[in-house]
CSV table of C-alpha atoms and ligand atoms in Angstrom, one decimal:
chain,number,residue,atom,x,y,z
A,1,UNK,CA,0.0,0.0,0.0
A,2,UNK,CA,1.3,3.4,-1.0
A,3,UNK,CA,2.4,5.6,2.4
A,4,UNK,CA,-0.3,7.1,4.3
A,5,UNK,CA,0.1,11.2,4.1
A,6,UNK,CA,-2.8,12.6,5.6
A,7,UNK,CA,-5.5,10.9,7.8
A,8,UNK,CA,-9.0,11.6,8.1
A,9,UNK,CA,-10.8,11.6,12.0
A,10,UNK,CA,-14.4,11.0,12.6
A,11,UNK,CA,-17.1,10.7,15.7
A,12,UNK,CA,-20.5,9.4,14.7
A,13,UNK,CA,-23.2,8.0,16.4
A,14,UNK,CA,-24.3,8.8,20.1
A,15,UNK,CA,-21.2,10.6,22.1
A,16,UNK,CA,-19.0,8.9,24.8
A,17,UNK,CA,-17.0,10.3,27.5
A,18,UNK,CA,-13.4,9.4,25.9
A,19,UNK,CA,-14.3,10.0,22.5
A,20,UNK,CA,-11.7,12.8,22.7
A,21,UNK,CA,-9.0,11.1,24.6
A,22,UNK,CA,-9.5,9.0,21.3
A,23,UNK,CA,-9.0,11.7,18.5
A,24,UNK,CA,-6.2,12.9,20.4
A,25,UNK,CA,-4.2,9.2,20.1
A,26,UNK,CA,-4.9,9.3,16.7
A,27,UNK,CA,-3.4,12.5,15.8
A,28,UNK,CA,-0.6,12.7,17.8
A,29,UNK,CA,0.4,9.5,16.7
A,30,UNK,CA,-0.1,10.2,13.1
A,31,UNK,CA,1.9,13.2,13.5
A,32,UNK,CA,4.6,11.5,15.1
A,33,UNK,CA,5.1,9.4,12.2
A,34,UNK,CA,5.1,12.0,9.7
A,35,UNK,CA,1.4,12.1,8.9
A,36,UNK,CA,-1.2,15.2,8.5
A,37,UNK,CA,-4.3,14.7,10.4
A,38,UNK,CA,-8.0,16.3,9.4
A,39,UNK,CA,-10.6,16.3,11.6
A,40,UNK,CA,-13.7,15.9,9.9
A,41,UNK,CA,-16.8,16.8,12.1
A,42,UNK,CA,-20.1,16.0,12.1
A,43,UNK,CA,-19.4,12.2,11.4
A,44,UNK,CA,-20.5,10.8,8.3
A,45,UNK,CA,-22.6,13.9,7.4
A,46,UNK,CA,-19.9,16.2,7.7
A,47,UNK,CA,-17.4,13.8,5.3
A,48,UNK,CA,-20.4,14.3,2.3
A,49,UNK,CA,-20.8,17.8,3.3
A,50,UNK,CA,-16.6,18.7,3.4
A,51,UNK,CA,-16.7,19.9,7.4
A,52,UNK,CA,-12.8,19.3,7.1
A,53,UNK,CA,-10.5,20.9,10.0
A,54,UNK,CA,-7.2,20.4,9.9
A,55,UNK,CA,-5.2,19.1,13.1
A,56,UNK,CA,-2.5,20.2,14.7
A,57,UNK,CA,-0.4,18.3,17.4
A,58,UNK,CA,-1.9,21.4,19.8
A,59,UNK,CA,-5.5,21.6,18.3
A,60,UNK,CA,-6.1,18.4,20.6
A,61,UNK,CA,-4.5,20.1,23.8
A,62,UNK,CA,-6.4,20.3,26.7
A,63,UNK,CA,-9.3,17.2,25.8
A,64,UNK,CA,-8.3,14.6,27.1
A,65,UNK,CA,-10.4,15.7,30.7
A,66,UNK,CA,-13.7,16.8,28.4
A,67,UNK,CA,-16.5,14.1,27.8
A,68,UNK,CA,-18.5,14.7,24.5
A,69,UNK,CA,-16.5,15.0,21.1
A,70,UNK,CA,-14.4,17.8,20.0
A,71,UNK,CA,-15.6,17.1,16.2
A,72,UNK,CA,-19.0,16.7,17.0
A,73,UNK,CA,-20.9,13.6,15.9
A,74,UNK,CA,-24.1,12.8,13.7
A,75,UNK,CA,-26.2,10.6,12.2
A,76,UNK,CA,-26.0,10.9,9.0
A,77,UNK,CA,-29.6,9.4,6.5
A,78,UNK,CA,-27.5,10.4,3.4
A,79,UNK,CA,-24.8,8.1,4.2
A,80,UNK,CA,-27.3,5.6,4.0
A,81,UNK,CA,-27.4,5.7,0.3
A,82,UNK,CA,-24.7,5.2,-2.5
A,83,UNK,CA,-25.0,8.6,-3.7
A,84,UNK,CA,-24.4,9.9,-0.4
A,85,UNK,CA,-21.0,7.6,0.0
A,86,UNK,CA,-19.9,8.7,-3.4
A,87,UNK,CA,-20.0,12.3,-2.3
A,88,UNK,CA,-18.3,11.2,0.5
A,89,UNK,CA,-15.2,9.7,-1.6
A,90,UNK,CA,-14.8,12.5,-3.6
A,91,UNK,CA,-14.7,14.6,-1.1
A,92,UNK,CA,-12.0,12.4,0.8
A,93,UNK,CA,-9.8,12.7,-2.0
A,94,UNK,CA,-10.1,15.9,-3.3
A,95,UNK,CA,-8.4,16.4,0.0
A,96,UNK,CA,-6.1,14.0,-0.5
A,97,UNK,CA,-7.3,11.6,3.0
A,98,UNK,CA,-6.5,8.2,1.9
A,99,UNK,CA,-6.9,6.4,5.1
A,100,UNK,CA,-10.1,7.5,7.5
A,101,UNK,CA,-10.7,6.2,11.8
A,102,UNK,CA,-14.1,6.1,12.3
A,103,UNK,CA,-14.8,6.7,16.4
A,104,UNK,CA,-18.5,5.2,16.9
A,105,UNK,CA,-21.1,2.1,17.8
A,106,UNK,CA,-22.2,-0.7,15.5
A,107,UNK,CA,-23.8,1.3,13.2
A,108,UNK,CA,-20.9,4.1,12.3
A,109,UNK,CA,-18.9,0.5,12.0
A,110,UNK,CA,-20.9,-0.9,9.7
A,111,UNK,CA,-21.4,2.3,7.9
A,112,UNK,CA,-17.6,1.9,7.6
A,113,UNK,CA,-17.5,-1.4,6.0
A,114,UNK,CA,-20.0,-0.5,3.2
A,115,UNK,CA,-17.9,1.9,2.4
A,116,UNK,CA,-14.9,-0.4,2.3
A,117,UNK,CA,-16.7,-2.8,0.1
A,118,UNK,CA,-17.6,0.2,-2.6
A,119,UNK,CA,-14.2,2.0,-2.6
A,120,UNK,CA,-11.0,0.0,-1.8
A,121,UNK,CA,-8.5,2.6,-2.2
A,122,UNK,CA,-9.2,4.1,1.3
A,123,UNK,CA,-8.6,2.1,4.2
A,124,UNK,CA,-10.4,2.9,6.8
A,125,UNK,CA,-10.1,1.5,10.5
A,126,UNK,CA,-12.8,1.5,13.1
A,127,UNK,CA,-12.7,2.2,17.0
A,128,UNK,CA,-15.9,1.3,19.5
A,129,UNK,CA,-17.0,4.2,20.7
A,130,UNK,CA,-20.4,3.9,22.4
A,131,UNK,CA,-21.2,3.5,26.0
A,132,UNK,CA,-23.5,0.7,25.2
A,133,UNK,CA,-20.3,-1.8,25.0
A,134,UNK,CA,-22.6,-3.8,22.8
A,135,UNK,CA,-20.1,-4.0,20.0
A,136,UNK,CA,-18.5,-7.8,18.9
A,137,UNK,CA,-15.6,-8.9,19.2
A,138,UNK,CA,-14.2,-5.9,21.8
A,139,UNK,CA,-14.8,-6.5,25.8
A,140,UNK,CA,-14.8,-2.9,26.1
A,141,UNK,CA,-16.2,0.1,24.3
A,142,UNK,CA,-14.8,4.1,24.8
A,143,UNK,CA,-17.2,5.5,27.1
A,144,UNK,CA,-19.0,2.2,28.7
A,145,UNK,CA,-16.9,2.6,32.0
A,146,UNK,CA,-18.1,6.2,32.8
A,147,UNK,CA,-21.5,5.6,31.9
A,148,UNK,CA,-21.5,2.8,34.2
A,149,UNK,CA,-19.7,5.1,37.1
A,150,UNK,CA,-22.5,7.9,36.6
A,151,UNK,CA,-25.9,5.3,36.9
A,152,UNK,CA,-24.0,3.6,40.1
A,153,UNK,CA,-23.5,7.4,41.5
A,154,UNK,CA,-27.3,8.3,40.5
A,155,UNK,CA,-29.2,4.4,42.1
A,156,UNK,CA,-27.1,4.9,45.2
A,157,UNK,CA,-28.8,8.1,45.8
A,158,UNK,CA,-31.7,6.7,44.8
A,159,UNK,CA,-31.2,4.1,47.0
A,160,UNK,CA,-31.1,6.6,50.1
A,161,UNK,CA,-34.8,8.0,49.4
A,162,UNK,CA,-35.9,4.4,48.6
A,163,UNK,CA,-34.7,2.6,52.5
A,164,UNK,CA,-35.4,6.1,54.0
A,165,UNK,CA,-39.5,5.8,52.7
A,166,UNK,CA,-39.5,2.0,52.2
A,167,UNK,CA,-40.0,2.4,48.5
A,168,UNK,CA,-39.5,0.2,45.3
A,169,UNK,CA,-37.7,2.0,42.8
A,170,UNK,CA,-37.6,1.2,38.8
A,171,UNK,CA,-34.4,2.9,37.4
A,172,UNK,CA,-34.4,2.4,33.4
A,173,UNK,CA,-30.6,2.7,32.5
A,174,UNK,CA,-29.2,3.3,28.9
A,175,UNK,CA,-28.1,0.5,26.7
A,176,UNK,CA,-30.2,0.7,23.3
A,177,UNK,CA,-30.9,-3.1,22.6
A,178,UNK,CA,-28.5,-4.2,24.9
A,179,UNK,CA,-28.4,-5.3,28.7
A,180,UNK,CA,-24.4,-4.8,29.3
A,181,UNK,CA,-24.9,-1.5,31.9
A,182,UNK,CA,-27.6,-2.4,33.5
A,183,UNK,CA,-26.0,-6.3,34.3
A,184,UNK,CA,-23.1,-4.4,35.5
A,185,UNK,CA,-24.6,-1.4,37.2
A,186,UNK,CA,-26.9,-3.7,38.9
A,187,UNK,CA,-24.6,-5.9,40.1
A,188,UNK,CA,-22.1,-2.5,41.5
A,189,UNK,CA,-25.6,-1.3,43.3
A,190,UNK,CA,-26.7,-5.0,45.1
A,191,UNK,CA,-30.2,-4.0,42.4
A,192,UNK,CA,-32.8,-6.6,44.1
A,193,UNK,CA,-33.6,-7.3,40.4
A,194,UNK,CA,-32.0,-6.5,37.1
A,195,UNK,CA,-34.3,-6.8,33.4
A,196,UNK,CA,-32.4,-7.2,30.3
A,197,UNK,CA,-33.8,-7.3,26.8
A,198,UNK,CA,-31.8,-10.9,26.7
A,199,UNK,CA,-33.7,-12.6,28.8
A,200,UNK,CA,-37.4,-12.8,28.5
A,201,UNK,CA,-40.4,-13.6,31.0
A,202,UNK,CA,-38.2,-11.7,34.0
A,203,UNK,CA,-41.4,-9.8,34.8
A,204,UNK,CA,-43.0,-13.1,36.8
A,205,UNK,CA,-40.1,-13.9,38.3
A,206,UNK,CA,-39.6,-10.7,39.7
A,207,UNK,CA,-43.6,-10.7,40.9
A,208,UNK,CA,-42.6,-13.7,43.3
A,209,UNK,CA,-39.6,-12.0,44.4
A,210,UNK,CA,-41.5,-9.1,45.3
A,211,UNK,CA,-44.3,-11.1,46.9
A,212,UNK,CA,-41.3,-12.8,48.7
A,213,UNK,CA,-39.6,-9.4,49.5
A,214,UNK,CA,-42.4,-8.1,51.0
A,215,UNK,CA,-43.2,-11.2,53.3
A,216,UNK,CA,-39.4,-10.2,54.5
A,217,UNK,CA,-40.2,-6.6,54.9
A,218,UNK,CA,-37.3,-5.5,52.8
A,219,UNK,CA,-36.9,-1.9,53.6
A,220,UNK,CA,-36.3,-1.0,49.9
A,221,UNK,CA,-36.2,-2.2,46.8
A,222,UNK,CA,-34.2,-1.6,43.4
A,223,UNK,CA,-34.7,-2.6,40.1
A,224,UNK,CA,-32.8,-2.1,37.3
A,225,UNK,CA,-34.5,-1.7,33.9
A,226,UNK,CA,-32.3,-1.8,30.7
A,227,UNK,CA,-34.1,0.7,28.3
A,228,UNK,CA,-34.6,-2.0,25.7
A,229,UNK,CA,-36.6,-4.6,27.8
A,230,UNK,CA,-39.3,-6.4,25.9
A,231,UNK,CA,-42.5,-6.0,28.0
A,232,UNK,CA,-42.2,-2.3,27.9
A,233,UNK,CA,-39.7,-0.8,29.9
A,234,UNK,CA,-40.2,1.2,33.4
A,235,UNK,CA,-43.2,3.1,33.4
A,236,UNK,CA,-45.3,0.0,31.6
A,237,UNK,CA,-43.3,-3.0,34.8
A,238,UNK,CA,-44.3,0.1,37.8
A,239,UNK,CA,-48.3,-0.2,36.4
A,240,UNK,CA,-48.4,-3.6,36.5
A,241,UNK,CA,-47.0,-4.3,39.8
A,242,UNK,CA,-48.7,-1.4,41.3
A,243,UNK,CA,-51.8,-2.7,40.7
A,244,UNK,CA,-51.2,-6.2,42.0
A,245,UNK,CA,-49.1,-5.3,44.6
A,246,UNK,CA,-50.6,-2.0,46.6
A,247,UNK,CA,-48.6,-2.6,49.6
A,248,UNK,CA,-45.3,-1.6,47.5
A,249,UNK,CA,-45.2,2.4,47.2
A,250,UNK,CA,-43.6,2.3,43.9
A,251,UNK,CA,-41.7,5.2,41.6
A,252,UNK,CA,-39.3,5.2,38.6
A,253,UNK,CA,-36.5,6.8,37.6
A,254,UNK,CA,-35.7,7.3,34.1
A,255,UNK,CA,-31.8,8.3,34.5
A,256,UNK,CA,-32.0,9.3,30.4
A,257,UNK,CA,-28.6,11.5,29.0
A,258,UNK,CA,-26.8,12.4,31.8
A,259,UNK,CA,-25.4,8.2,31.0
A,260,UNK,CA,-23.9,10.0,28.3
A,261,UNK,CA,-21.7,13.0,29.8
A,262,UNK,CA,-19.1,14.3,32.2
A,263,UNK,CA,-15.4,13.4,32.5
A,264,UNK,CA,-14.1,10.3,31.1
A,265,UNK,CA,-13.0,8.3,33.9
A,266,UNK,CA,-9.6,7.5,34.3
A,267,UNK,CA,-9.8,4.1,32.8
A,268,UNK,CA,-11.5,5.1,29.7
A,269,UNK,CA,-8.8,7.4,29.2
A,270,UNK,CA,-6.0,5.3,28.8
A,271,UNK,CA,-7.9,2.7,26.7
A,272,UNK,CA,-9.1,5.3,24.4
A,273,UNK,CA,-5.6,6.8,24.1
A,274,UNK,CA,-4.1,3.2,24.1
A,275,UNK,CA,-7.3,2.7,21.2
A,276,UNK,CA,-6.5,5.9,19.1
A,277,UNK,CA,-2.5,5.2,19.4
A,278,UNK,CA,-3.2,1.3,18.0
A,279,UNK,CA,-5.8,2.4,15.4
A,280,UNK,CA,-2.9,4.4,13.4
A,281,UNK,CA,-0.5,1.5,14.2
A,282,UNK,CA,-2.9,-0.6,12.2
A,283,UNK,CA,-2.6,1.9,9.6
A,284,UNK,CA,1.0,1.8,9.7
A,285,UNK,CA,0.6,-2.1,9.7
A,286,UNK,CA,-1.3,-2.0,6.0
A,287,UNK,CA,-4.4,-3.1,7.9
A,288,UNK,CA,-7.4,-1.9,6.4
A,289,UNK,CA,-11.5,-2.9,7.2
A,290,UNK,CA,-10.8,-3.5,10.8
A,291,UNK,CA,-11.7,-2.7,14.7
A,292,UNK,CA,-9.3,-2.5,17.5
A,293,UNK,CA,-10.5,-3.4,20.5
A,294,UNK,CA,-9.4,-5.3,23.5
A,295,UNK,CA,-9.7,-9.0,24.1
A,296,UNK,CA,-8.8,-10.3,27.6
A,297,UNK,CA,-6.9,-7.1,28.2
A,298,UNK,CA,-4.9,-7.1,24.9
A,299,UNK,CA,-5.5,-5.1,22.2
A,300,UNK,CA,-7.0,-7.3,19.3
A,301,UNK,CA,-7.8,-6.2,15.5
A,302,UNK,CA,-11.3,-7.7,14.2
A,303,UNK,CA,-12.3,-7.4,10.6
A,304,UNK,CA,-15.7,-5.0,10.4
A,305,UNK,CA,-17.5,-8.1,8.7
A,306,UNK,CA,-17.2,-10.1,12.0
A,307,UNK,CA,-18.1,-7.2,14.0
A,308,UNK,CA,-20.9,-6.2,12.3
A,309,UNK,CA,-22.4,-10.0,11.5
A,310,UNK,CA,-22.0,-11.3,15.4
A,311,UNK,CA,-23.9,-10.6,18.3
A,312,UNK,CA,-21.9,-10.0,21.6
A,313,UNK,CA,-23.7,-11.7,24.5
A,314,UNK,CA,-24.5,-10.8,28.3
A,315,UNK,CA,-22.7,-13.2,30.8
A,316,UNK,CA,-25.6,-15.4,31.9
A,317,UNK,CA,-23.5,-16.5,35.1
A,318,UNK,CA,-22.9,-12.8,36.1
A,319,UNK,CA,-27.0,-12.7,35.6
A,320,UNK,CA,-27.2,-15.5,38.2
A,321,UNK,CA,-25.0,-14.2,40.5
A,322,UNK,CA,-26.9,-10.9,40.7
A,323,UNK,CA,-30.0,-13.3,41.5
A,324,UNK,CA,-28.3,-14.9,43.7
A,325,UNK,CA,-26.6,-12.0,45.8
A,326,UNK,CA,-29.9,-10.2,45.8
A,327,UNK,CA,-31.9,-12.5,48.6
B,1,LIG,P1,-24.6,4.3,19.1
B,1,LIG,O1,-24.4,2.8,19.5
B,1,LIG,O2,-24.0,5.2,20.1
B,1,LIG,O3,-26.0,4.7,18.8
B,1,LIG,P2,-24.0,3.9,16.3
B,1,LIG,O4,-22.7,4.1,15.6
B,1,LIG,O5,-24.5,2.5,16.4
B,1,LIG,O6,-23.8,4.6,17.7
B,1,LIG,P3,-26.1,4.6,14.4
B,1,LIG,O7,-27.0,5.8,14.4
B,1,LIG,O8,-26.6,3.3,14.4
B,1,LIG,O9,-25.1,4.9,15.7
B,1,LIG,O10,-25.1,4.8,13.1
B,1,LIG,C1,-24.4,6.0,12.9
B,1,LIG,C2,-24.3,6.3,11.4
B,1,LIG,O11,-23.7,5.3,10.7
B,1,LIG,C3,-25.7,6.4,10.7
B,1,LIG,O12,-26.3,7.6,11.0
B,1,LIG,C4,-25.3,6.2,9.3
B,1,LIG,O13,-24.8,7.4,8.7
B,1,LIG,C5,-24.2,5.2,9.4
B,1,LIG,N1,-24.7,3.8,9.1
B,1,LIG,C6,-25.3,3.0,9.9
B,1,LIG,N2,-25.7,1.9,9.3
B,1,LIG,C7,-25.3,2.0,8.0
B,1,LIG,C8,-25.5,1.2,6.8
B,1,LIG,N3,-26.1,0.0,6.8
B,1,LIG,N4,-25.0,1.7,5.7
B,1,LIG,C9,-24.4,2.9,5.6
B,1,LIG,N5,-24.2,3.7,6.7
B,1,LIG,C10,-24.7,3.3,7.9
């Protein structure tokens, strides 16, 4: 492959704290090894669109603390379509970007490889950015460990008002489709019961709990409600066990898209950086079409098609144990 002279930067799909610590790996890294580095913002819209911004080693000063994304992110319907990824490709190399990272979930991935499969001469490489960690063939995605930091902070506060007035709190947590924060969040707040869109028919199961609960006097109760739960989310589980169980005061919580701000923790720092740094090594490496992610701590390179065709699961034993640890 002919030398990489100037790489492209992207963000797209919903933000994540460490997003930033990302884009700055990447383009101090490129510029170490000799390489230009344009920001292009507004994720794929803003490649069709030409919202290119040049980087400097000091344009990315200063962001490594800041959750969000310095280059702004988007969905993008026009990407969507063929016409809109051919605009996209001229505009890449009327200004001369032949190689692109893309920063974003499973969608901005796939995006990625369809755009791989129609124009070859480009390579691009992908990095999980979402805090949903839903994404295959990663164990962690940029963002996924704040996320999880800010809904443990919120339900233990909750958790105060719920022993202080006996109540049983619902707490819907973010995740899209997926059950990975509120499995772990659940687990990190002892939630008496935690519903994932994985598993179906939870709702009985936690109607004898509660009936059990109760009989116990449990002075409060928890529950943990990934946003993409089959039978309806929050509001729909509180109505139905209000009505057959009055002697529960009940309330929910929807924690909604503060899950998505403030500081990166420390952690997602250094695997963002450590992300960003290996995505422009892959580069350097004539890998093209791929993710870098970790597996088992080390960082691993997965071809988009795997990524985007396989389905990362919940831990079923880690499910258990929350059972389990929640008598
Ligand atoms: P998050 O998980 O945080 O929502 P995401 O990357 O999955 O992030 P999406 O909205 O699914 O977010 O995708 C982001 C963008 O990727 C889309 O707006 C679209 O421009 C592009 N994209 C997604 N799927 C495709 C596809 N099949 N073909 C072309 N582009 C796509």
């Amino acid at each position: 492959m002919a030398k990489i002279k100037k790489i492209g930067i992207l963000t797209s799909g919903g933000d994540a704290p460490g997003m930033n610590a990302a884009i700055r790996g990447v383009t101090r890294t490129a510029i170490f090894n000799g390489m230009q580095v344009v920001g292009i913002r507004h994720g794929y819209h803003g490649m069709i669109f030409g919202h290119f911004t040049r980087l400097k080693a000091h344009s990315v000063s200063d962001i490594l603390a800041r959750g969000g994304t310095i280059l702004k992110t988007a969905r993008s319907k026009e990407f969507m379509t063929a016409e809109g990824r051919k605009q996209a490709y001229d505009n890449l190399k009327k200004e001369g970007i032949d190689a692109v990272v893309v920063i974003g979930g499973d969608g901005s991935l796939t995006g990625a490889r369809v755009f791989c499969d129609e124009y070859y001469d480009i390579p691009f490489i992908g990095i999980p950015g979402t805090i949903d960690n839903d994404i295959f063939g990663t164990d962690y995605t940029i963002g996924y460990d704040t996320a999880q930091n800010t809904v443990v902070d919120a339900v233990d506060k909750i958790r105060d008002t719920a022993s202080s007035h006996n109540r049983l709190f619902f707490i819907e947590v973010m995740g899209r489709d997926a059950g990975f924060i509120a499995l772990k969040t659940g687990i990190a707040c002892g939630a008496e019961a935690i519903l994932i869109p994985e598993v179906e028919g939870q709702v009985e199961g936690l109607k004898d709990y509660l009936e059990k609960g109760y009989k116990r006097k449990k002075s409060s109760n928890i529950i943990i409600v990934a946003e993409g739960e089959k039978s309806g989310g929050a509001f729909a589980i509180a109505e139905q066990v209000k009505e057959e169980f009055e002697e529960y005061s009940v309330r929910v919580s929807i924690l909604g898209h503060i899950q998505r701000g403030g500081k990166p923790s420390a952690y997602d720092r250094v695997s963002a950086s450590t992300l960003g740094y290996e995505a422009v090594q892959a580069l350097l490496d004539d890998q093209k079409s791929v993710m870098v992610g970790f597996h088992n701590g080390e960082v691993d390179l997965v071809p988009f098609r795997k990524v985007i065709k396989l389905k990362k699961s919940v831990d079923p034993q880690q499910l258990e144990m929350a059972d389990v640890l929640s008598i």
